[in-house]
Coordinates of C-alpha atoms in Angstrom, one line a residue:
X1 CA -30.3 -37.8 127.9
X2 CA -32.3 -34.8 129.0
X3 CA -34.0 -34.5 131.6
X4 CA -38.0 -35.5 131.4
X5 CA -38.6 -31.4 132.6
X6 CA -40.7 -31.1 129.4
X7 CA -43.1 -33.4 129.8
X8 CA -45.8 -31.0 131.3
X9 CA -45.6 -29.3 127.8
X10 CA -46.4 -32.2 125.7
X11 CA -42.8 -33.0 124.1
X12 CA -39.4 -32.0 124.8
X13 CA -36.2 -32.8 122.8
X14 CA -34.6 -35.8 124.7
X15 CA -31.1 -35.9 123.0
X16 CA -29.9 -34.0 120.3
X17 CA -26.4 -35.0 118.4
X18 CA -26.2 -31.0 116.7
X19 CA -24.7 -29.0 118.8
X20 CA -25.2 -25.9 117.1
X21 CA -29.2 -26.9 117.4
X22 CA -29.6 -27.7 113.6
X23 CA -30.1 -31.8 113.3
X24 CA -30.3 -33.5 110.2
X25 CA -33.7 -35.6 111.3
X26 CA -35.9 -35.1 114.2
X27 CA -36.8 -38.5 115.1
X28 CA -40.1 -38.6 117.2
X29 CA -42.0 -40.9 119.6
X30 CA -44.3 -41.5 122.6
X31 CA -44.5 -44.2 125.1
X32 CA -42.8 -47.7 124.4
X33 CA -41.6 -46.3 121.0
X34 CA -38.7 -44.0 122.4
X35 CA -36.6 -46.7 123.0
X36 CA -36.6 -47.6 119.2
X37 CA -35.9 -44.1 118.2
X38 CA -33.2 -44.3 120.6
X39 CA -31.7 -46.9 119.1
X40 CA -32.1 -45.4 115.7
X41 CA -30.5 -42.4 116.8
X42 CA -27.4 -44.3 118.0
X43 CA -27.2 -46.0 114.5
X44 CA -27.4 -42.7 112.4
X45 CA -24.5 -41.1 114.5
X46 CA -22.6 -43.6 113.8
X47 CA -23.3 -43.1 109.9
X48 CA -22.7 -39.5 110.3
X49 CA -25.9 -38.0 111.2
X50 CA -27.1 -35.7 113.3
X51 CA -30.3 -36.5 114.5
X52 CA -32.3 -35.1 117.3
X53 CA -35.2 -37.3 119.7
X54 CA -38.5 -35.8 120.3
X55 CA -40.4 -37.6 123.1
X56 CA -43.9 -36.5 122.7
X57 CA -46.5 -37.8 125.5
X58 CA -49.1 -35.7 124.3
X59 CA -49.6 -33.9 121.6
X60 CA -52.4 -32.1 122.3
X61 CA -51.0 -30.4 124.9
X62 CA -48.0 -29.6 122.5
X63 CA -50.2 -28.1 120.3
X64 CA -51.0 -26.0 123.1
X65 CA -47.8 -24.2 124.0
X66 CA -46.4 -20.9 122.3
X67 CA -44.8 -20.9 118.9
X68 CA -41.6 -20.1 120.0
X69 CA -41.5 -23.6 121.9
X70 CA -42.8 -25.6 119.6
X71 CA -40.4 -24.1 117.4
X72 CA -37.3 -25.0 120.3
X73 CA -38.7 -28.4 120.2
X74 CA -39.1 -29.4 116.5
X75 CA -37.4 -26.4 114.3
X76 CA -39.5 -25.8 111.3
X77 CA -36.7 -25.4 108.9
X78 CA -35.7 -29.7 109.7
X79 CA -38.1 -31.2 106.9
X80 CA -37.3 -34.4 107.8
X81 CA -38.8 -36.0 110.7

């Protein structure tokens, strides 16, 4: 896992199974609930899936950072979150 660096921004991608960036899912949580999506993620890899974790403690504070980061964090082009 990644480390929790992010968290001053709001969210930050926690584990990613697409190396080239590009998941299949972005799979997204806060609090108690990122161990679910954690286990998820562990279950759609194993079906062939590339999924990537978003832990987002605050999403106002997401909202507040630049395009660009937002766009790092949760790529516009995945439609399926």
């Amino acid at each position: 896992y990644a480390p929790a660096s992010g968290v001053q921004k709001g969210a930050y991608v926690l584990k990613c199974a697409a190396p080239d960036g590009n998941p299949d899912v972005i799979l997204m949580a806060s609090g108690s609930e990122v161990s679910l999506i954690c286990d998820a993620y562990d279950i759609l890899v194993s079906k062939g899936i590339k999924p990537r974790i978003v832990s987002m403690p605050s999403f106002n504070l997401f909202e507040q950072q630049s395009e660009e980061y937002k766009e790092s964090v949760i790529p516009p082009k995945v439609r399926a979150r």
